[in-house]
CSV table of C-alpha atoms in Angstrom, one decimal:
chain,number,residue,atom,x,y,z
E,1,MET,CA,-5.7,-3.5,-25.6
E,2,ALA,CA,-6.7,-0.4,-27.2
E,3,GLY,CA,-8.3,0.6,-24.0
E,4,PHE,CA,-5.2,-0.3,-21.8
E,5,VAL,CA,-3.2,2.0,-24.1
E,6,GLN,CA,-5.5,5.0,-23.8
E,7,ALA,CA,-5.6,4.6,-20.1
E,8,LEU,CA,-2.0,4.6,-19.9
E,9,ARG,CA,-1.7,7.5,-21.9
E,10,ALA,CA,-4.0,9.3,-19.9
E,11,ASN,CA,-2.4,8.5,-16.5
E,12,ALA,CA,1.2,8.9,-17.9
E,13,LYS,CA,2.0,12.1,-16.3
E,14,THR,CA,0.5,10.7,-13.0
E,15,ILE,CA,2.7,7.8,-12.7
E,16,ALA,CA,5.6,9.6,-14.3
E,17,MET,CA,6.6,11.2,-11.0
E,18,PRO,CA,6.9,8.1,-8.7
E,19,MET,CA,8.5,6.2,-11.6
E,20,SER,CA,11.3,8.9,-11.9
E,21,MET,CA,11.8,8.4,-8.1
E,22,VAL,CA,12.0,4.5,-8.3
E,23,VAL,CA,14.5,4.8,-11.4
E,24,GLY,CA,16.6,7.2,-9.5
E,25,ALA,CA,16.9,4.9,-6.5
E,26,LEU,CA,17.4,1.7,-8.4
E,27,LEU,CA,20.0,3.4,-10.7
E,28,TYR,CA,21.7,5.5,-8.1
E,29,GLN,CA,25.3,4.2,-9.1
E,30,PRO,CA,25.2,5.2,-12.6
E,31,VAL,CA,23.3,8.3,-12.0
E,32,ASN,CA,26.2,9.6,-9.4
E,33,ARG,CA,28.9,8.4,-12.0
E,34,ALA,CA,27.1,10.5,-14.7
E,35,ASP,CA,26.9,13.5,-12.1
E,36,GLU,CA,30.5,13.1,-11.3
E,37,LEU,CA,31.7,13.2,-14.8
E,38,SER,CA,29.6,16.3,-15.3
E,39,GLY,CA,31.6,18.0,-12.4
E,40,ASN,CA,28.4,17.9,-10.2
E,41,MET,CA,26.7,20.3,-12.7
E,42,LEU,CA,23.7,18.1,-13.7
E,43,THR,CA,21.6,19.4,-10.8
E,44,PRO,CA,22.4,23.1,-11.3
E,45,THR,CA,22.1,22.8,-15.1
E,46,LEU,CA,18.6,21.2,-14.7
E,47,ILE,CA,17.6,24.0,-12.3
E,48,PHE,CA,18.6,26.6,-14.8
E,49,LEU,CA,17.0,25.0,-17.8
E,50,MET,CA,13.6,24.7,-15.8
E,51,LEU,CA,13.7,28.3,-14.6
E,52,PHE,CA,14.7,29.5,-18.3
E,53,ILE,CA,11.8,27.7,-19.7
E,54,THR,CA,9.4,29.2,-17.3
E,55,PHE,CA,10.5,32.8,-17.5
E,56,CYS,CA,10.3,32.6,-21.4
E,57,ARG,CA,6.5,32.1,-20.9
E,58,VAL,CA,6.3,35.2,-18.5
E,59,LYS,CA,6.7,38.7,-20.0
E,60,PRO,CA,7.5,41.3,-17.3
E,61,LYS,CA,4.7,43.6,-18.4
E,62,GLN,CA,2.2,40.7,-18.0
E,63,MET,CA,3.2,40.1,-14.4
E,64,ARG,CA,0.5,41.0,-12.2
E,65,PRO,CA,1.6,40.8,-8.3
E,66,SER,CA,-1.1,40.5,-6.1
E,67,MET,CA,-1.8,40.3,-2.3
E,68,LEU,CA,-1.9,36.4,-2.7
E,69,HIS,CA,1.6,36.4,-3.9
E,70,LEU,CA,2.6,38.6,-0.9
E,71,TRP,CA,0.8,36.4,1.7
E,72,LEU,CA,2.5,33.1,0.3
E,73,LEU,CA,6.0,34.8,0.3
E,74,LEU,CA,5.6,36.1,3.9
E,75,PHE,CA,4.4,32.4,5.1
E,76,GLN,CA,7.6,31.0,3.4
E,77,VAL,CA,9.9,33.5,4.9
E,78,VAL,CA,8.3,33.9,8.4
E,79,VAL,CA,7.1,30.2,9.1
E,80,SER,CA,10.5,28.8,7.9
E,81,VAL,CA,12.4,30.6,10.6
E,82,GLY,CA,9.5,30.2,13.1
E,83,VAL,CA,9.7,26.4,12.7
E,84,TRP,CA,13.5,26.3,12.9
E,85,LEU,CA,13.3,28.1,16.2
E,86,ILE,CA,10.7,25.8,17.4
E,87,LEU,CA,12.5,22.7,16.4
E,88,ARG,CA,15.9,23.8,17.2
E,89,PRO,CA,15.9,22.7,21.0
E,90,PHE,CA,15.0,19.2,20.1
E,91,SER,CA,17.1,18.7,17.1
E,92,GLU,CA,19.1,20.9,15.0
E,93,VAL,CA,19.3,18.6,12.0
E,94,VAL,CA,15.3,18.3,12.0
E,95,ALA,CA,15.0,22.0,12.5
E,96,GLN,CA,17.1,22.7,9.3
E,97,GLY,CA,15.2,20.0,7.4
E,98,ALA,CA,11.9,21.3,8.2
E,99,MET,CA,13.2,25.0,7.5
E,100,ILE,CA,14.4,24.3,3.9
E,101,CYS,CA,11.3,22.3,3.0
E,102,ILE,CA,9.3,25.7,3.8
E,103,LEU,CA,11.8,28.1,2.5
E,104,ALA,CA,12.5,26.5,-0.8
E,105,PRO,CA,10.7,28.3,-3.7
E,106,VAL,CA,8.0,27.1,-5.9
E,107,ALA,CA,8.7,24.2,-8.3
E,108,MET,CA,9.1,25.1,-12.0
E,109,ALA,CA,6.8,22.2,-12.8
E,110,ALA,CA,4.1,23.8,-10.6
E,111,VAL,CA,3.1,25.8,-13.7
E,112,VAL,CA,2.6,22.8,-15.5
E,113,ILE,CA,0.8,20.8,-12.8
E,114,SER,CA,-1.4,24.0,-12.0
E,115,GLY,CA,-2.5,24.0,-15.7
E,116,MET,CA,-3.5,20.3,-15.5
E,117,LEU,CA,-5.6,20.9,-12.3
E,118,GLY,CA,-7.4,24.0,-14.1
E,119,ALA,CA,-5.7,26.6,-12.2
E,120,HIS,CA,-5.1,30.2,-13.6
E,121,VAL,CA,-1.6,29.5,-14.9
E,122,PRO,CA,-0.3,33.3,-14.9
E,123,THR,CA,-0.9,33.6,-11.1
E,124,VAL,CA,1.4,30.6,-10.7
E,125,ALA,CA,4.0,31.8,-13.3
E,126,THR,CA,4.1,35.1,-11.9
E,127,TYR,CA,4.6,33.8,-8.3
E,128,SER,CA,7.3,31.6,-9.7
E,129,LEU,CA,9.2,34.6,-10.9
E,130,ILE,CA,8.7,36.7,-7.8
E,131,CYS,CA,9.3,33.6,-5.4
E,132,ASN,CA,12.6,32.7,-7.1
E,133,MET,CA,13.9,36.2,-7.4
E,134,CYS,CA,13.3,36.9,-3.7
E,135,ILE,CA,14.4,33.6,-2.2
E,136,ALA,CA,17.8,34.2,-4.1
E,137,VAL,CA,18.4,37.2,-1.8
E,138,ILE,CA,16.5,36.1,1.3
E,139,ALA,CA,17.8,32.4,1.6
E,140,PRO,CA,21.5,33.3,2.1
E,141,VAL,CA,20.6,35.5,5.1
E,142,ILE,CA,18.4,32.7,6.7
E,143,ILE,CA,20.6,29.9,5.9
E,144,THR,CA,23.7,31.9,7.3
E,145,MET,CA,21.5,32.2,10.5
E,146,THR,CA,20.4,28.7,10.7
E,147,GLY,CA,23.2,26.7,8.9
E,148,SER,CA,26.7,25.7,9.8
E,149,ASP,CA,29.6,28.2,9.6
E,150,ASN,CA,31.2,26.5,6.5
E,151,CYS,CA,29.9,29.2,4.2
E,152,THR,CA,29.6,32.9,4.6
E,153,PHE,CA,26.5,34.8,3.3
E,154,GLN,CA,28.7,36.3,0.3
E,155,GLU,CA,29.6,32.6,-0.7
E,156,ILE,CA,26.0,31.5,-0.4
E,157,LEU,CA,24.7,34.5,-2.3
E,158,ALA,CA,27.4,33.9,-5.1
E,159,ARG,CA,26.2,30.5,-5.6
E,160,MET,CA,22.5,30.9,-5.3
E,161,ALA,CA,21.5,34.3,-6.9
E,162,PRO,CA,23.1,33.4,-10.3
E,163,LEU,CA,21.4,30.1,-10.6
E,164,LEU,CA,17.9,31.8,-9.9
E,165,ILE,CA,18.2,35.3,-11.5
E,166,ALA,CA,20.5,34.4,-14.5
E,167,PRO,CA,17.8,32.2,-16.1
E,168,PHE,CA,15.3,35.3,-16.1
E,169,ALA,CA,18.0,37.5,-17.6
E,170,VAL,CA,18.8,34.9,-20.2
E,171,ALA,CA,15.2,34.5,-21.2
E,172,GLN,CA,14.5,38.3,-21.3
E,173,PHE,CA,17.8,38.8,-23.5
E,174,LEU,CA,16.4,36.0,-25.8
E,175,ARG,CA,13.1,37.6,-26.0
E,176,LEU,CA,14.6,41.0,-27.2
E,177,VAL,CA,17.3,39.5,-29.6
E,178,VAL,CA,15.5,36.2,-30.9
E,179,PRO,CA,11.7,36.8,-30.0
E,180,ARG,CA,10.8,33.7,-32.2
E,181,ALA,CA,13.2,31.6,-30.3
E,182,ALA,CA,11.8,32.6,-27.0
E,183,HIS,CA,8.2,32.3,-28.1
E,184,TRP,CA,8.9,28.7,-29.3
E,185,VAL,CA,10.3,28.0,-25.8
E,186,GLY,CA,7.5,29.5,-24.1
E,187,ASN,CA,4.9,27.5,-26.1
E,188,HIS,CA,6.9,24.2,-25.3
E,189,GLY,CA,6.6,24.9,-21.5
E,190,GLN,CA,6.0,21.1,-21.0
E,191,MET,CA,9.6,20.5,-21.5
E,192,SER,CA,10.1,21.9,-17.8
E,193,PHE,CA,8.0,19.0,-16.6
E,194,TYR,CA,10.1,16.4,-18.3
E,195,LEU,CA,13.3,18.1,-17.2
E,196,TRP,CA,11.7,17.9,-13.8
E,197,LEU,CA,11.3,14.1,-14.0
E,198,LEU,CA,15.0,14.1,-15.1
E,199,SER,CA,16.1,16.1,-12.2
E,200,LEU,CA,14.2,13.9,-9.7
E,201,ILE,CA,16.1,10.7,-11.1
E,202,VAL,CA,19.3,12.8,-10.4
E,203,VAL,CA,18.4,14.0,-6.9
E,204,ILE,CA,16.9,10.7,-5.8
E,205,GLY,CA,20.0,9.0,-7.1
E,206,ARG,CA,22.6,11.5,-5.2
E,207,THR,CA,20.5,11.3,-2.1
E,208,THR,CA,20.2,7.3,-2.1
E,209,LYS,CA,23.9,7.1,-2.4
E,210,PHE,CA,24.3,9.6,0.4
E,211,ILE,CA,22.0,7.5,2.7
E,212,ILE,CA,23.5,4.3,1.7
E,213,GLU,CA,27.0,5.6,2.7
E,214,LEU,CA,26.1,7.2,6.0
E,215,ARG,CA,27.8,5.7,8.9
E,216,ASP,CA,26.6,5.5,12.4
E,217,ALA,CA,23.3,7.1,11.3
E,218,ASP,CA,20.7,8.0,13.7
E,219,TYR,CA,17.7,6.2,12.1
E,220,THR,CA,15.4,8.2,14.6
E,221,THR,CA,16.5,11.3,13.3
E,222,GLU,CA,16.0,10.2,9.7
E,223,LEU,CA,12.4,9.0,10.5
E,224,TRP,CA,11.5,12.3,12.1
E,225,LEU,CA,13.0,14.3,9.2
E,226,ALA,CA,10.7,12.2,6.9
E,227,VAL,CA,7.5,12.7,9.4
E,228,VAL,CA,8.1,16.4,9.6
E,229,ALA,CA,8.3,16.7,5.9
E,230,LEU,CA,5.0,15.0,5.6
E,231,ILE,CA,3.5,17.4,8.0
E,232,ILE,CA,4.9,20.3,6.3
E,233,CYS,CA,3.8,19.2,2.8
E,234,LEU,CA,0.2,18.7,3.6
E,235,ALA,CA,0.1,21.8,5.6
E,236,GLN,CA,1.5,24.0,3.0
E,237,PHE,CA,-0.9,22.6,0.2
E,238,LYS,CA,-3.7,23.2,2.8
E,239,VAL,CA,-2.6,26.6,3.8
E,240,GLY,CA,-2.0,27.6,0.0
E,241,ARG,CA,-5.5,26.5,-0.7
E,242,MET,CA,-7.1,28.4,1.9
E,243,LEU,CA,-5.3,31.7,1.0
E,244,GLY,CA,-5.9,31.0,-2.8
E,245,ARG,CA,-9.6,30.5,-2.2
E,246,LYS,CA,-9.7,34.1,-0.7
E,247,TYR,CA,-8.4,35.3,-4.0
E,248,HIS,CA,-10.6,33.1,-6.2
E,249,ASP,CA,-8.0,30.4,-7.1
E,250,ALA,CA,-7.6,27.7,-4.3
E,251,VAL,CA,-5.7,25.4,-6.8
E,252,ALA,CA,-3.0,28.3,-7.8
E,253,GLY,CA,-2.5,28.9,-4.1
E,254,GLY,CA,-2.1,25.2,-3.2
E,255,GLN,CA,0.4,24.6,-5.7
E,256,SER,CA,2.3,28.0,-5.3
E,257,LEU,CA,2.9,27.1,-1.8
E,258,GLY,CA,2.8,23.4,-1.6
E,259,GLN,CA,4.8,22.3,-4.8
E,260,LYS,CA,8.6,22.9,-3.9
E,261,ASN,CA,11.5,23.2,-5.9
E,262,THR,CA,12.9,20.1,-4.0
E,263,VAL,CA,15.9,19.7,-6.5
E,264,LEU,CA,17.0,23.0,-5.3
E,265,ALA,CA,16.1,22.3,-1.5
E,266,VAL,CA,18.0,19.1,-1.5
E,267,TRP,CA,21.1,21.0,-3.2
E,268,MET,CA,20.9,23.7,-0.5
E,269,ALA,CA,20.6,21.5,2.3
E,270,GLN,CA,23.6,19.3,1.1
E,271,SER,CA,25.8,22.4,0.3
E,272,PHE,CA,25.1,24.8,3.3
E,273,LEU,CA,23.5,22.6,6.1
E,274,ASN,CA,24.0,19.6,7.8
E,275,PRO,CA,24.0,17.1,4.9
E,276,ILE,CA,21.6,14.7,6.9
E,277,SER,CA,18.9,17.4,6.8
E,278,CYS,CA,18.7,16.7,2.9
E,279,ILE,CA,16.5,13.7,3.8
E,280,ALA,CA,13.5,16.1,4.8
E,281,PRO,CA,13.3,17.6,1.4
E,282,THR,CA,14.0,14.2,-0.4
E,283,ALA,CA,11.1,12.8,1.6
E,284,TYR,CA,9.1,15.7,0.6
E,285,ILE,CA,9.7,14.8,-3.1
E,286,VAL,CA,7.8,11.8,-2.3
E,287,TRP,CA,4.9,13.4,-0.2
E,288,GLN,CA,4.2,16.2,-2.8
E,289,ASN,CA,4.3,13.7,-5.8
E,290,ILE,CA,1.8,11.4,-3.9
E,291,VAL,CA,-0.4,14.7,-3.4
E,292,ASN,CA,0.0,15.7,-7.1
E,293,SER,CA,-0.8,12.4,-8.4
E,294,TYR,CA,-4.0,12.2,-6.2
E,295,GLN,CA,-5.1,15.7,-7.2
E,296,ILE,CA,-4.3,15.1,-11.0
E,297,ASP,CA,-6.6,11.8,-10.7
E,298,ARG,CA,-9.3,13.4,-8.8
E,299,TYR,CA,-9.5,16.3,-11.4
E,300,ARG,CA,-9.7,14.0,-14.1
E,301,GLN,CA,-12.6,11.9,-12.5
E,302,ARG,CA,-14.5,15.2,-11.9
E,303,LYS,CA,-13.9,16.2,-15.7
E,304,ALA,CA,-15.0,12.8,-16.8
């Protein structure tokens, strides 16, 4: 019994991610009621908190941008537009889903997962800051070009920029005014992992409700969105590791490019693109968590 408990604790974080997705799918009705009671503010609030915790761990003077960060960011911007252009003649919805899976910034939990995999955490933390700041400005331009006419550039920027930039400003303000509090938050960066699990429950619950309520859905399109998300997920982890290896940290490169803030990606797809395209980043949640669970398990086996 004691051995079982120890094994369960050792693998808790490995199984936590898929369990969160199962809980969100099964409890989608109460999850959506809670989201409605909050005025649909659960997802933006969780995104803000995850960013805030991460930025409390990073001092501006500690940031050391490198060529790896530049290559990763260029990949996200250039390839997201390139994939959209390639897939658009076949399916506008699939093209939008693929684009948002690449454009989405790195997940806040990537810093935590990278540490669990033995990566150089400051590399991922610095890219997290750079990536989110840049995507806050670049994404509205790309979404205006690739999305519908429902929102203008100014409207998208007004909704995205504060969500991504405000946490950094608040974190730095706290560091100046109450440095002990900022230090405490930074030392408890694991909280972002648990917030991420909670956000997974919310976003899976919302997407499950959306899929169930779809009328006259094209199941072929939905299948292609899931397949394209799988291909993009594996490709981004692979390319990220290849780039990272050139700068002596394959794991940091792989997590920085492969592990996406899918909560934000789903929100962007539902808010600014064809809502059906959100199936791609939702499927990406499943694929990246399978990859992460596999990596964590392999790393622990090697360490053992």
